[in-house]
Amino acid sequence: NVLAAIALPEVIITDPRGKRTILKPVERSPFLEPYSGTKYLYLARLSGASVGGTYQVLVSSRSAQPVEAVVAVGDREVSGRVVP
């Protein structure tokens, strides 16, 4: 939680129609993932109506320092496994 905002990753979301939305870090709110007990920070959030189809999500570093990133989609979490 000590990295400068410029060192944090940027997320670019492209919707099925080609519209691009850029998410830059605007917050550092703590979040405890209850199933694994892992601590995360919210860096940016996006909510609103979406269009159906396949989205492209690109997470890119804005510095030479590696930063791990986790992307979550949805508004609730349920235990279980992901089925492709």
XYZ file of N, CA and C in Angstrom:
252
model
N 0.817 -1.193 0.000
C 0.000 0.000 0.000
C 0.862 1.260 0.000
N 2.128 1.095 -0.310
C 3.037 2.237 -0.298
C 3.440 2.683 -1.703
N 3.011 1.966 -2.718
C 3.365 2.348 -4.086
C 2.666 3.641 -4.479
N 3.353 4.464 -5.233
C 2.743 5.676 -5.776
C 1.672 5.273 -6.785
N 0.649 6.092 -6.938
C -0.446 5.781 -7.862
C 0.064 5.506 -9.275
N 1.095 6.208 -9.704
C 1.630 6.024 -11.053
C 2.262 4.645 -11.222
N 2.619 3.977 -10.123
C 3.239 2.655 -10.195
C 2.213 1.526 -10.197
N 0.951 1.847 -9.944
C -0.091 0.823 -9.895
C -0.612 0.512 -11.294
N -1.173 -0.675 -11.490
C -1.626 -1.062 -12.827
C -2.846 -0.272 -13.293
N -2.985 -0.221 -14.593
C -4.127 0.409 -15.251
C -4.909 -0.705 -15.938
N -6.229 -0.588 -15.960
C -7.074 -1.603 -16.585
C -7.819 -0.960 -17.750
N -7.768 -1.617 -18.905
C -8.508 -1.148 -20.078
C -9.531 -2.218 -20.427
N -10.803 -1.836 -20.420
C -11.896 -2.754 -20.733
C -12.461 -2.356 -22.088
N -12.543 -3.321 -22.992
C -13.139 -3.082 -24.306
C -14.400 -3.926 -24.402
N -15.537 -3.272 -24.629
C -16.799 -4.011 -24.686
C -17.005 -4.609 -26.081
N -18.036 -5.432 -26.264
C -18.250 -6.097 -27.558
C -18.431 -5.143 -28.740
N -18.816 -3.897 -28.467
C -18.982 -2.913 -29.544
C -17.702 -2.152 -29.840
N -16.648 -2.401 -29.039
C -15.375 -1.723 -29.254
C -15.159 -0.497 -28.386
N -16.116 -0.170 -27.517
C -15.964 0.984 -26.626
C -14.943 0.643 -25.546
N -13.959 1.541 -25.369
C -12.901 1.328 -24.371
C -13.166 2.172 -23.129
N -12.977 1.544 -21.978
C -13.066 2.233 -20.697
C -11.748 2.016 -19.972
N -11.129 3.092 -19.517
C -9.851 2.996 -18.811
C -10.101 3.215 -17.323
N -9.667 2.244 -16.521
C -9.771 2.350 -15.066
C -8.388 2.624 -14.500
N -8.245 3.749 -13.840
C -6.988 4.088 -13.170
C -7.224 3.986 -11.667
N -6.180 3.704 -10.891
C -6.342 3.583 -9.447
C -6.823 4.894 -8.834
N -7.963 4.841 -8.163
C -8.519 6.041 -7.531
C -8.837 5.818 -6.058
N -8.615 4.595 -5.570
C -8.877 4.301 -4.164
C -7.939 3.201 -3.692
N -7.878 3.006 -2.411
C -7.102 1.906 -1.817
C -7.878 1.386 -0.614
N -9.063 0.871 -0.885
C -9.931 0.373 0.179
C -9.637 -1.095 0.443
N -9.395 -1.482 1.702
C -9.093 -2.881 2.003
C -10.311 -3.783 1.835
N -10.053 -5.014 1.433
C -11.098 -6.017 1.246
C -10.534 -7.371 1.644
N -11.219 -8.079 2.534
C -10.805 -9.418 2.942
C -11.640 -10.427 2.179
N -10.992 -11.253 1.377
C -11.690 -12.308 0.631
C -11.978 -13.430 1.628
N -13.263 -13.705 1.917
C -13.602 -14.584 3.030
C -13.252 -16.063 2.843
N -13.231 -16.563 1.627
C -13.004 -17.996 1.424
C -11.542 -18.387 1.589
N -10.636 -17.530 1.165
C -9.208 -17.853 1.281
C -8.526 -17.068 2.401
N -9.191 -16.019 2.888
C -8.583 -15.173 3.909
C -7.538 -14.222 3.348
N -7.521 -14.057 2.025
C -6.551 -13.182 1.371
C -6.992 -11.725 1.497
N -6.033 -10.844 1.771
C -6.310 -9.412 1.867
C -5.987 -8.742 0.530
N -6.917 -7.948 0.030
C -6.740 -7.208 -1.218
C -7.027 -5.736 -0.967
N -6.711 -4.915 -1.952
C -7.115 -3.514 -1.959
C -7.944 -3.271 -3.211
N -9.104 -2.641 -3.050
C -9.811 -2.131 -4.215
C -9.002 -0.948 -4.723
N -8.702 -0.923 -6.012
C -8.008 0.215 -6.611
C -8.948 1.029 -7.485
N -9.901 0.358 -8.121
C -10.880 1.028 -8.972
C -12.090 0.122 -9.089
N -13.234 0.713 -9.300
C -14.467 -0.061 -9.468
C -15.270 0.557 -10.604
N -16.037 -0.292 -11.246
C -16.903 0.149 -12.337
C -18.230 -0.566 -12.175
N -19.314 0.167 -12.208
C -20.620 -0.475 -12.142
C -21.550 0.216 -13.130
N -22.508 -0.545 -13.603
C -23.463 -0.009 -14.551
C -23.957 -1.095 -15.476
N -24.860 -0.726 -16.349
C -25.408 -1.681 -17.306
C -24.342 -2.065 -18.328
N -24.384 -3.306 -18.755
C -23.418 -3.771 -19.752
C -24.153 -4.284 -20.978
N -23.411 -4.489 -22.042
C -23.977 -5.097 -23.243
C -23.527 -6.552 -23.276
N -24.349 -7.402 -23.846
C -24.015 -8.818 -23.922
C -22.867 -9.069 -24.882
N -22.087 -10.095 -24.594
C -20.994 -10.459 -25.482
C -19.700 -10.670 -24.732
N -18.623 -10.748 -25.485
C -17.299 -11.008 -24.931
C -16.550 -9.696 -24.743
N -15.992 -9.527 -23.564
C -15.224 -8.336 -23.222
C -13.744 -8.670 -23.222
N -12.922 -7.685 -23.543
C -11.471 -7.823 -23.423
C -11.042 -6.970 -22.235
N -10.250 -7.572 -21.329
C -9.750 -6.854 -20.160
C -8.231 -6.920 -20.192
N -7.595 -5.770 -20.249
C -6.138 -5.684 -20.294
C -5.655 -4.987 -19.028
N -4.808 -5.669 -18.273
C -4.191 -5.087 -17.080
C -2.740 -4.825 -17.430
N -2.319 -3.571 -17.337
C -0.943 -3.256 -17.714
C -0.252 -2.461 -16.615
N 1.028 -2.747 -16.468
C 1.850 -2.041 -15.493
C 2.189 -0.665 -16.043
N 2.283 0.297 -15.153
C 2.691 1.638 -15.571
C 4.059 1.975 -15.007
N 4.777 0.945 -14.542
C 6.127 1.149 -14.023
C 6.949 -0.106 -14.274
N 8.230 -0.025 -13.996
C 9.105 -1.186 -14.167
C 8.962 -2.176 -13.016
N 8.376 -1.745 -11.914
C 8.218 -2.613 -10.746
C 7.022 -3.541 -10.945
N 7.223 -4.861 -10.827
C 6.102 -5.794 -10.987
C 5.055 -5.587 -9.891
N 3.796 -5.642 -10.281
C 2.689 -5.518 -9.345
C 1.676 -6.601 -9.685
N 1.322 -7.428 -8.700
C 0.301 -8.444 -8.936
C -1.064 -7.776 -8.958
N -1.957 -8.289 -9.800
C -3.299 -7.731 -9.901
C -4.315 -8.861 -9.952
N -5.467 -8.635 -9.349
C -6.587 -9.566 -9.386
C -7.772 -8.793 -9.934
N -8.461 -9.364 -10.916
C -9.635 -8.733 -11.504
C -10.855 -9.544 -11.094
N -11.868 -8.873 -10.573
C -13.104 -9.542 -10.175
C -14.253 -8.987 -11.003
N -15.156 -9.870 -11.394
C -16.327 -9.478 -12.168
C -17.563 -9.937 -11.396
N -18.513 -9.055 -11.231
C -19.733 -9.403 -10.510
C -19.843 -8.620 -9.220
N -20.938 -8.867 -8.506
C -21.152 -8.121 -7.268
C -21.326 -9.014 -6.052
N -21.161 -10.319 -6.215
C -21.219 -11.218 -5.070
C -20.290 -12.389 -5.309
N -19.908 -13.021 -4.222
C -18.988 -14.146 -4.320
C -19.640 -15.363 -3.687
N -19.517 -16.487 -4.354
C -20.031 -17.747 -3.815
C -18.912 -18.769 -3.867
N -18.893 -19.660 -2.886
C -17.840 -20.670 -2.887
C -18.129 -21.709 -3.962
N -17.093 -22.377 -4.385
C -17.233 -23.391 -5.429
C -16.093 -23.287 -6.399
N -16.222 -23.969 -7.503
C -15.171 -23.920 -8.507
C -15.726 -23.363 -9.807
N -14.841 -22.813 -10.598
C -15.229 -22.248 -11.888
C -15.355 -23.378 -12.892
N -16.459 -23.420 -13.610
C -16.674 -24.433 -14.637
C -16.644 -23.736 -15.989
N -15.657 -24.081 -16.837
C -15.561 -23.407 -18.144
C -16.719 -23.751 -19.068
